[in-house]
Coordinates of C-alpha atoms in Angstrom, one line a residue:
X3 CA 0.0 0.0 0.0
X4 CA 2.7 2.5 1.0
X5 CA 4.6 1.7 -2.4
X6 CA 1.8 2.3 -4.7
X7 CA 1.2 5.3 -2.5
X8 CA -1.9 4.4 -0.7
X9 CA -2.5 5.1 3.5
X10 CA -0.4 2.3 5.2
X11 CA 0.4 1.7 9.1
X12 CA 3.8 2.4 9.2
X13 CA 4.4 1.2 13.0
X14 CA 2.1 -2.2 11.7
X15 CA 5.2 -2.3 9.0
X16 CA 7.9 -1.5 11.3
X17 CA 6.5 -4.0 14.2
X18 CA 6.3 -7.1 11.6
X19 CA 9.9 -6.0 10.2
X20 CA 11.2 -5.9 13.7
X21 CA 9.5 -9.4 14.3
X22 CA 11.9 -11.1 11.3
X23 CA 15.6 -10.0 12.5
X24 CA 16.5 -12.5 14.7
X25 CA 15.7 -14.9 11.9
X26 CA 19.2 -14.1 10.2
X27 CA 22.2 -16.6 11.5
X28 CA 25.4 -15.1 11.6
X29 CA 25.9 -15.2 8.1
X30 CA 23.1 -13.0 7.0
X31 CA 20.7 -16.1 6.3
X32 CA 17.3 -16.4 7.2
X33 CA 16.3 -19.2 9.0
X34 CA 12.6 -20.2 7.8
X35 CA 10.9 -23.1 9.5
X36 CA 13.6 -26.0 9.2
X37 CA 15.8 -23.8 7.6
X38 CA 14.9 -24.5 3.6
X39 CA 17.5 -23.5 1.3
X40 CA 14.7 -22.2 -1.4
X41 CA 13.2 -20.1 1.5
X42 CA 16.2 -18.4 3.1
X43 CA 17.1 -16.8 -0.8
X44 CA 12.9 -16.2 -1.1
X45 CA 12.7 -14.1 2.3
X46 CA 16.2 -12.2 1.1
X47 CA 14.5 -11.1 -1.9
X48 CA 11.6 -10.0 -0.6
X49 CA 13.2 -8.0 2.2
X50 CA 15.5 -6.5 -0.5
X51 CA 12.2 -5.5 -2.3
X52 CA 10.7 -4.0 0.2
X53 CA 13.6 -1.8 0.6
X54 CA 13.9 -0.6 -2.3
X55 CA 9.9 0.0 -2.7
X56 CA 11.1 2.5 -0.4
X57 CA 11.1 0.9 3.3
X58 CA 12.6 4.2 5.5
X59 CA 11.5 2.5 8.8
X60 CA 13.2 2.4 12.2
X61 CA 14.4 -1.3 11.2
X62 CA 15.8 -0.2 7.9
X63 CA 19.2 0.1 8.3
X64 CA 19.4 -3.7 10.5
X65 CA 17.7 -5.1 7.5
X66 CA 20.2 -3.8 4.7
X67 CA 22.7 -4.7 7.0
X68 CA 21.8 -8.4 7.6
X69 CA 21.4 -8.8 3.9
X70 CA 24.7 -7.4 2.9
X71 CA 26.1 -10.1 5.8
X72 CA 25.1 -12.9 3.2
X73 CA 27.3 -11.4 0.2
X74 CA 29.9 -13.8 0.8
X75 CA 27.8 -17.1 1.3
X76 CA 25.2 -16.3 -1.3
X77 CA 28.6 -16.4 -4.0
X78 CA 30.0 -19.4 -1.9
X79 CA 26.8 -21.5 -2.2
X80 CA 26.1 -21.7 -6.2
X81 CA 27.1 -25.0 -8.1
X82 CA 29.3 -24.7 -11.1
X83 CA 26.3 -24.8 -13.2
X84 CA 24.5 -22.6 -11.8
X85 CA 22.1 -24.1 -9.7
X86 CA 21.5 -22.9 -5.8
X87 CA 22.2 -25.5 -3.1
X88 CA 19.4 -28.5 -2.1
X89 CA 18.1 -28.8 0.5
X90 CA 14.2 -28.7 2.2
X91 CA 11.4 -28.2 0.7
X92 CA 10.9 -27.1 -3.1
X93 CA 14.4 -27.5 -3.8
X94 CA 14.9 -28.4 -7.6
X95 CA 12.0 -26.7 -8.5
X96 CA 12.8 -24.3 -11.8
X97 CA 11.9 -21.3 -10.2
X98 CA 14.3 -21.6 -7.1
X99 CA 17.5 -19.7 -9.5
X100 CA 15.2 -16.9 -10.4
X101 CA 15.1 -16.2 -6.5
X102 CA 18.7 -16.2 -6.4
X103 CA 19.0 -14.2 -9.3
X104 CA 17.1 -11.7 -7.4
X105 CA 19.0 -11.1 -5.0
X106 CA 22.3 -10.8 -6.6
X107 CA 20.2 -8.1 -8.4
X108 CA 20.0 -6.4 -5.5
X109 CA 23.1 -6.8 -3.9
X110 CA 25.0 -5.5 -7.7
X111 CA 22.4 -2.1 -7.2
X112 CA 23.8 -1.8 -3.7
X113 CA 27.3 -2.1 -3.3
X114 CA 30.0 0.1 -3.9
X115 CA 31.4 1.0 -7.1
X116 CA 35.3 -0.7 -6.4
X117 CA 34.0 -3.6 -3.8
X118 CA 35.5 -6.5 -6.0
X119 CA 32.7 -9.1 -4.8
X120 CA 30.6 -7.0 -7.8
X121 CA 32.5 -9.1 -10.3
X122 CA 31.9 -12.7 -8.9
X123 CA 28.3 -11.7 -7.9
X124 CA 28.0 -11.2 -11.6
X125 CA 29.6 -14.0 -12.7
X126 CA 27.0 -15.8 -10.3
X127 CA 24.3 -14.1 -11.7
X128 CA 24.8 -15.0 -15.4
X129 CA 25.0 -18.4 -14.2
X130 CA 22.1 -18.8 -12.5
X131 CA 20.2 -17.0 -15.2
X132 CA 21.7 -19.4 -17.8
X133 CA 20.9 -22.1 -15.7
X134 CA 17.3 -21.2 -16.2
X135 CA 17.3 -20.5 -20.0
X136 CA 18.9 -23.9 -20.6
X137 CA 15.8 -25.7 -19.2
X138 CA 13.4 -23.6 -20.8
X139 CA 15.2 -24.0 -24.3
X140 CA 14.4 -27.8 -24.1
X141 CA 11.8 -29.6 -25.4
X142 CA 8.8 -28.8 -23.5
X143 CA 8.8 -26.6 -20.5
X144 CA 9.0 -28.0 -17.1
X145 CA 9.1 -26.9 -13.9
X146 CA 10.6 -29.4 -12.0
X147 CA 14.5 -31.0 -12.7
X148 CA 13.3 -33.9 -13.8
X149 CA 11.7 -34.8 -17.7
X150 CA 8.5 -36.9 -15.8
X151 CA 5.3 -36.1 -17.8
X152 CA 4.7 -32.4 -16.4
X153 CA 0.8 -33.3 -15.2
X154 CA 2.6 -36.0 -12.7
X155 CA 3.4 -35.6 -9.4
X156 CA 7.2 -36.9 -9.5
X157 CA 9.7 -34.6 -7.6
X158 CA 7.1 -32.2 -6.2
X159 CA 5.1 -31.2 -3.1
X160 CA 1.1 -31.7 -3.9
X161 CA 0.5 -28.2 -4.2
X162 CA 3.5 -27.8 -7.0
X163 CA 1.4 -27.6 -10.3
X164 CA 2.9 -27.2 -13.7
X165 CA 0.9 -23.9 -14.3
X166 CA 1.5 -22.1 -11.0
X167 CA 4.8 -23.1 -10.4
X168 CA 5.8 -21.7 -14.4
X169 CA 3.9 -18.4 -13.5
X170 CA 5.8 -18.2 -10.1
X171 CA 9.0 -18.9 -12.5
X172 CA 8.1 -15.8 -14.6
X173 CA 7.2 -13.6 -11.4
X174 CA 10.2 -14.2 -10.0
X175 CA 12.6 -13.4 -13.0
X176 CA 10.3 -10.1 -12.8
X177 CA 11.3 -9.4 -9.8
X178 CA 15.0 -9.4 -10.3
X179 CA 14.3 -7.2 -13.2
X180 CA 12.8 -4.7 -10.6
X181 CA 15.7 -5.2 -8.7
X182 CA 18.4 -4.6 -11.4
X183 CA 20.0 -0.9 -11.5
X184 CA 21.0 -2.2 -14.9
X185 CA 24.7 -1.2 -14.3
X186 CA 27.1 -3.8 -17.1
X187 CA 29.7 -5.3 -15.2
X188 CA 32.7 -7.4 -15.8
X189 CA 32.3 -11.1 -14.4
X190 CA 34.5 -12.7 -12.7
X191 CA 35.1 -15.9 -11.8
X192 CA 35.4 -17.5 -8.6
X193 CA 38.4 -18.7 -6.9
X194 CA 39.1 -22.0 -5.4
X195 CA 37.6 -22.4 -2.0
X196 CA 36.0 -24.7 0.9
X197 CA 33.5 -22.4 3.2
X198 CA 30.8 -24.1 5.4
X199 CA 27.6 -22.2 6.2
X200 CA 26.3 -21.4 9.7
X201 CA 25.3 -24.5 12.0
X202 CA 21.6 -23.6 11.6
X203 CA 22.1 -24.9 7.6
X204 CA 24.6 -27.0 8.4
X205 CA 26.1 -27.5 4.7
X206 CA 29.9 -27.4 3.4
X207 CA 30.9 -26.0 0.2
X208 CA 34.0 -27.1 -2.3
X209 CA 35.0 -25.5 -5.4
X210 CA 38.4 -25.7 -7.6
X211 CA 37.0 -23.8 -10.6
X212 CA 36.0 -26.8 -12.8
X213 CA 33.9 -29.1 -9.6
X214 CA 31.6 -28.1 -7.0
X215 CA 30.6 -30.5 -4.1
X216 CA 28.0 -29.8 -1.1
X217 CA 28.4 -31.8 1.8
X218 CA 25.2 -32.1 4.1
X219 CA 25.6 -32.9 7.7
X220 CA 22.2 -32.6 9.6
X221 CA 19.3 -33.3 6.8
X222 CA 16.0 -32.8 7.0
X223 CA 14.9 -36.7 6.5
X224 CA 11.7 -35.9 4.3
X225 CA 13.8 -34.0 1.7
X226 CA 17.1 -35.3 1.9
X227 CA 20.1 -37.5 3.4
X228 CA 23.4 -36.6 5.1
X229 CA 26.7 -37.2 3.2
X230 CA 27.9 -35.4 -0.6
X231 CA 24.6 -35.0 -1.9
X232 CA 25.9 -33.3 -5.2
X233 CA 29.0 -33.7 -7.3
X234 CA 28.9 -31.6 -9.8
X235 CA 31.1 -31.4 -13.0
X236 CA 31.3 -28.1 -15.2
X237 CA 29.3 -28.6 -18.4
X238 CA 28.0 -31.6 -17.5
X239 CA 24.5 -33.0 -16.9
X240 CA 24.1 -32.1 -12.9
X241 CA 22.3 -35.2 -12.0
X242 CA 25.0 -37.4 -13.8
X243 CA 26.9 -37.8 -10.5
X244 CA 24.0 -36.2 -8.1
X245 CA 22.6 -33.2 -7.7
X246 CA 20.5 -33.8 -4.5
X247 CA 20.1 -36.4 -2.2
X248 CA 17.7 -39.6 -2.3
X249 CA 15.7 -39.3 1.0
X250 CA 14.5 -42.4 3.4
X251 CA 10.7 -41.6 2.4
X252 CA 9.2 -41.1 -1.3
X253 CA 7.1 -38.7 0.1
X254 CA 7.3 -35.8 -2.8
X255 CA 9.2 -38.4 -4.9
X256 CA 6.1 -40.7 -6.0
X257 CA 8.1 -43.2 -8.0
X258 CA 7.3 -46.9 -7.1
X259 CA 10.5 -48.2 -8.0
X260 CA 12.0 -46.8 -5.7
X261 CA 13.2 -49.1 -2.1
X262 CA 12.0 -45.8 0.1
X263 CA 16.3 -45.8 1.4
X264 CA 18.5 -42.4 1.9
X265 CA 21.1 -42.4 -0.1
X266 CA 24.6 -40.2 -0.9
X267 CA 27.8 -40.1 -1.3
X268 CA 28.8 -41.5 2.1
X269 CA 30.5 -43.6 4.7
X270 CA 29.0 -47.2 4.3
X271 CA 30.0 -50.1 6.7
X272 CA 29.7 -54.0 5.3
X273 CA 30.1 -56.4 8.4
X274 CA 26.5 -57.3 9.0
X275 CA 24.4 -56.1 6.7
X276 CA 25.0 -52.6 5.1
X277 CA 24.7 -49.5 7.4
X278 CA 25.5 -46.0 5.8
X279 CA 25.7 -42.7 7.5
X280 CA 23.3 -41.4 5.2
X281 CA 20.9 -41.1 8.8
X282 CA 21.4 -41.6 12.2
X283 CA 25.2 -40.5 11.8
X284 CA 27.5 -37.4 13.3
X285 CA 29.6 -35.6 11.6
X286 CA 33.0 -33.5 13.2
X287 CA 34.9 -31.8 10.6
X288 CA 39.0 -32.6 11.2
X289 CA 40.5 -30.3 8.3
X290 CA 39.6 -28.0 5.1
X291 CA 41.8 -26.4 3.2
X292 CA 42.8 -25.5 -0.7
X293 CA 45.4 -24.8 -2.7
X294 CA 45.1 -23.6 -6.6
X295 CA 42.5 -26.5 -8.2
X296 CA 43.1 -28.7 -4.9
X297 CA 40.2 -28.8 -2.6
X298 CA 40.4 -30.9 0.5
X299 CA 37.8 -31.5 3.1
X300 CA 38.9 -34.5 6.2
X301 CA 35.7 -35.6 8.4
X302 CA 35.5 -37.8 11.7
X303 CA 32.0 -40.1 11.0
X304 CA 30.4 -42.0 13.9
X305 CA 27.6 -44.2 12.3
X306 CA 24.2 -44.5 14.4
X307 CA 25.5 -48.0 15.5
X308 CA 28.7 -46.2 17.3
X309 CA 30.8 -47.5 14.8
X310 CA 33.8 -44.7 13.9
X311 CA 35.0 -43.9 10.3
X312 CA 37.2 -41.3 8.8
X313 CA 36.4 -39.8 5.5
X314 CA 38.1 -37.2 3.0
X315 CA 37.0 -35.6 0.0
X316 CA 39.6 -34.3 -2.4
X317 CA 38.7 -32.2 -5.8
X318 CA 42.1 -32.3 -7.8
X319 CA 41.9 -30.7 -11.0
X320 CA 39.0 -33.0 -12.8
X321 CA 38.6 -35.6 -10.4
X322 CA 36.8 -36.2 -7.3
X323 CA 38.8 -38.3 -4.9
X324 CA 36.8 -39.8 -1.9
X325 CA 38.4 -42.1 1.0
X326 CA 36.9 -44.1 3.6
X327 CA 38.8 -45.4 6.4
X328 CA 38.0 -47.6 9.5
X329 CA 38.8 -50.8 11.7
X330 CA 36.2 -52.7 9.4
X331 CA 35.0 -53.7 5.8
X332 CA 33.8 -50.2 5.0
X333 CA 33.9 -48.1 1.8
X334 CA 31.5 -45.6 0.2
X335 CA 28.3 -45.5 -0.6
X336 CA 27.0 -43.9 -3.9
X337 CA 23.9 -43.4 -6.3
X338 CA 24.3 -44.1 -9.8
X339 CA 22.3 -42.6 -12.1
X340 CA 19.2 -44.6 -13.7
X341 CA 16.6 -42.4 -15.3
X342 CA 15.6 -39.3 -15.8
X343 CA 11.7 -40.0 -16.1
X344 CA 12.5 -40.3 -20.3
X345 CA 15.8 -41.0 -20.9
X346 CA 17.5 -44.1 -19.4
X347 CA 21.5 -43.9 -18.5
X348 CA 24.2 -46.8 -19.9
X349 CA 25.6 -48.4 -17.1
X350 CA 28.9 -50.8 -17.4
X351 CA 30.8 -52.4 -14.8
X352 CA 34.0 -54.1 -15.5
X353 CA 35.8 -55.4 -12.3
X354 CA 36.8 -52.4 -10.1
X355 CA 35.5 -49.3 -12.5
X356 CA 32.0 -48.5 -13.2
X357 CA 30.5 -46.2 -16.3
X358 CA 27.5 -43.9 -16.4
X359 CA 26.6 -42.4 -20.1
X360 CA 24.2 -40.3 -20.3
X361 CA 23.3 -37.2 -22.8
X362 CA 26.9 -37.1 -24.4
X363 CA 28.7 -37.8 -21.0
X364 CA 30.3 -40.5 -19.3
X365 CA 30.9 -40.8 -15.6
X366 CA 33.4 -43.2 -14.7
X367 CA 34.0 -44.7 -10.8
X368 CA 37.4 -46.3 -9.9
X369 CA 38.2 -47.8 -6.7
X370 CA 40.7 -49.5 -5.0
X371 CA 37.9 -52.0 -3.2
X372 CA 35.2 -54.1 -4.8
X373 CA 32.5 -52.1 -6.4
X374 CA 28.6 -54.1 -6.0
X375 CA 25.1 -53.3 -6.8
X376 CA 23.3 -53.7 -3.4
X377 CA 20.0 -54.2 -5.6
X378 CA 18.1 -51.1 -4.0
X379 CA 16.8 -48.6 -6.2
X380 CA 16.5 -45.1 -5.2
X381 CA 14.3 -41.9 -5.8
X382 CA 15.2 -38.0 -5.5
X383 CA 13.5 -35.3 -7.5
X384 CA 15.2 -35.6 -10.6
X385 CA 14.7 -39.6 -11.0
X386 CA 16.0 -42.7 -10.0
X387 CA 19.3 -44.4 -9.2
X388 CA 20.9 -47.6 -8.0
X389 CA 22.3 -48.0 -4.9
X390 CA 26.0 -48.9 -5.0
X391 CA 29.2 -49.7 -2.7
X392 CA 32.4 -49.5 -3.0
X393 CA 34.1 -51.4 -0.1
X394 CA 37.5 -52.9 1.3
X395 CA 38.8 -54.6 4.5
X396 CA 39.6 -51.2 6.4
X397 CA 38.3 -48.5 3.8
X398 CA 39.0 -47.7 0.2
X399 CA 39.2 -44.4 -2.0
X400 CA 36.5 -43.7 -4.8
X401 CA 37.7 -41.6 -7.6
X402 CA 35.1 -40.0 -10.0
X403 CA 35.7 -38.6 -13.3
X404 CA 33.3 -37.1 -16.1
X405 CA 34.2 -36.8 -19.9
X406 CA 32.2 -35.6 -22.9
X407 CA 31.8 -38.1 -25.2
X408 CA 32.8 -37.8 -28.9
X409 CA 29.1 -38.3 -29.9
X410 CA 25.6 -38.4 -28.2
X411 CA 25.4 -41.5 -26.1

């Protein structure tokens, strides 16, 4: 009311503003009911709108200030393909890059002319916006990360329909428009780096320039699973490794192949039976560092059972090392891609190496261990894949590498 100029209670405004600020963690994130990742970049956006509708309230200043607090983590938490982080509801939903957009759009109209953060958070931007435009340029529109008929239910909550979720997509791209001063600036690309969000979001980032991994350490169990629940590789498919977890329960999944188990990249024990610390697990991180296109990340594991692990994750150049360690036959847990809802993936296994093709890409797994399909399949929002292990007697390393094939596979 008081943007299009219209009376409006300005201490009602003021009162609810002053009601939101202690949502913001320490990092400038806002922590909506279990701390969605979709939601924390949707209330950003709209608090930076209603600042510049023209917000001049006693709260005013706090607000711009807590949003500017989440410059650094809002560059640190996009995948090299552009895609914001999983995790809680609506994540993998089209619309969710359009909200990150947004804000970037604000924070390039805000910042100051020489702070050199204005060059990544363009880089960033064109990303995400990219991101978005290479979905829509497929065949059909969708507006879910998945290619399941767009009238089924596969990969979204029961109020996510095709129609409003595609005008929410358009709305939201409208509203980083509004937010754009329209300034050009030079992108920039990110460095290498390893950065972990606030405890409230509980997430670790890694980046060397050509892969990005997200680590998960506290998941919400209806929307996702602890461990590396994306791996992504620059230019290619993002669900060819993972892009997003496979929770316990097919709650917003609603595939029936699917064996209802969590699955990620993780810590896997093989004694009796097969226990993973995809639930039930802690996590206490022992070292991060980089250094040029080497990414390191060490982690202490205690399984729900008490059992104790050690696992590291090492991006070096264009390959994604992982090591599992322990008193035990234990070794890593991972998905492997199956289907995307049209297209189905080429899977070869040849003693100790595995092969995923899929649109003009090949994933291939190499381990010291003994690689075996546990026979589960599971579901996450943008299809289906099979549960795998790769184990030895007192750990074993995993090494993942993605090439573009020399024709469409």
């Amino acid at each position: 009311r008081a943007y299009i100029g219209l009376p409006a209670d300005m201490d009602f405004i003021d009162r609810q503003i002053g009601s939101q600020l202690w949502r913001f963690d320490e990092n400038g994130m806002y922590r909506d009911p279990h701390n969605p990742m979709v939601y924390d970049l949707v209330s950003r956006a709209l608090a930076a709108f209603i600042l510049k509708s023209g917000y001049r309230g006693c709260y005013a200043e706090e607000l711009r200030a807590q949003l500017r607090k989440s410059v650094d983590i809002t560059i640190a938490m996009l995948s090299v393909d552009g895609e914001i982080p999983f995790g809680g509801r609506s994540n993998q939903m089209l619309m969710t890059e359009g909200w990150y957009a947004a804000v970037c759009e604000y924070y390039l109209s805000e910042l100051p002319k020489d702070d050199g953060r204005r060059g990544l958070l363009a880089s960033c931007l064109a990303a995400a916006k990219k991101f978005t435009a290479d979905w829509l340029g497929m065949d059909g529109f969708r507006h879910v990360k998945n290619f399941y008929p767009t009238d089924s239910p596969v990969g979204c909550e029961g109020y996510a329909y095709f129609d409003k979720y595609m005008v929410t997509l358009g709305s939201v791209y409208t509203l980083a428009a509004l937010l754009s001063d329209g300034a050009e600036i030079t992108p920039r690309e990110r460095d290498s780096f390893i950065t972990a969000t606030g405890p409230d979001f509980h997430k670790i980032f890694l980046y060397n320039g050509t892969i990005f991994a997200e680590y998960e350490t506290k998941a919400d169990p209806a929307y996702d699973a602890n461990g590396i629940g994306r791996v992504h590789f620059r230019g290619a498919p993002p669900q060819l490794v993972l892009s997003v977890p496979c929770p316990a329960s097919g709650g917003n999944y609603t595939l029936d192949e699917s064996s209802g188990l969590p699955l990620s990249i993780c810590p896997v024990l093989c004694e009796d039976g097969i226990v993973t610390a995809c639930s039930g697990a802690s996590f206490e991180p022992d070292e991060m560092r980089e250094n040029g296109d080497r990414v390191f990340l060490s982690m202490e594991t205690t399984l729900e059972t008490g059992d104790e692990l050690t696992e590291s994750v090492l991006l070096d150049g264009e390959r994604f090392v992982y090591t599992v360690g322990g008193d035990a036959i234990c070794g890593a847990a991972f998905p492997v891609f199956l289907s995307d809802g049209a297209e189905h993936t080429k899977i070869v296994m040849d003693g100790q190496s595995l092969t995923v093709t899929y649109r003009g890409y090949t994933a291939r797994y190499e381990t010291d261990g003994v690689i075996e399909n546990t026979g589960h399949i599971c579901a996450n929002r943008n299809g289906l894949y099979a549960f795998y292990t790769a184990a030895g007697d007192g750990g074993v390393t995993l090494t993942v590498t993605v090439s573009k094939n020399s024709k469409r596979e």
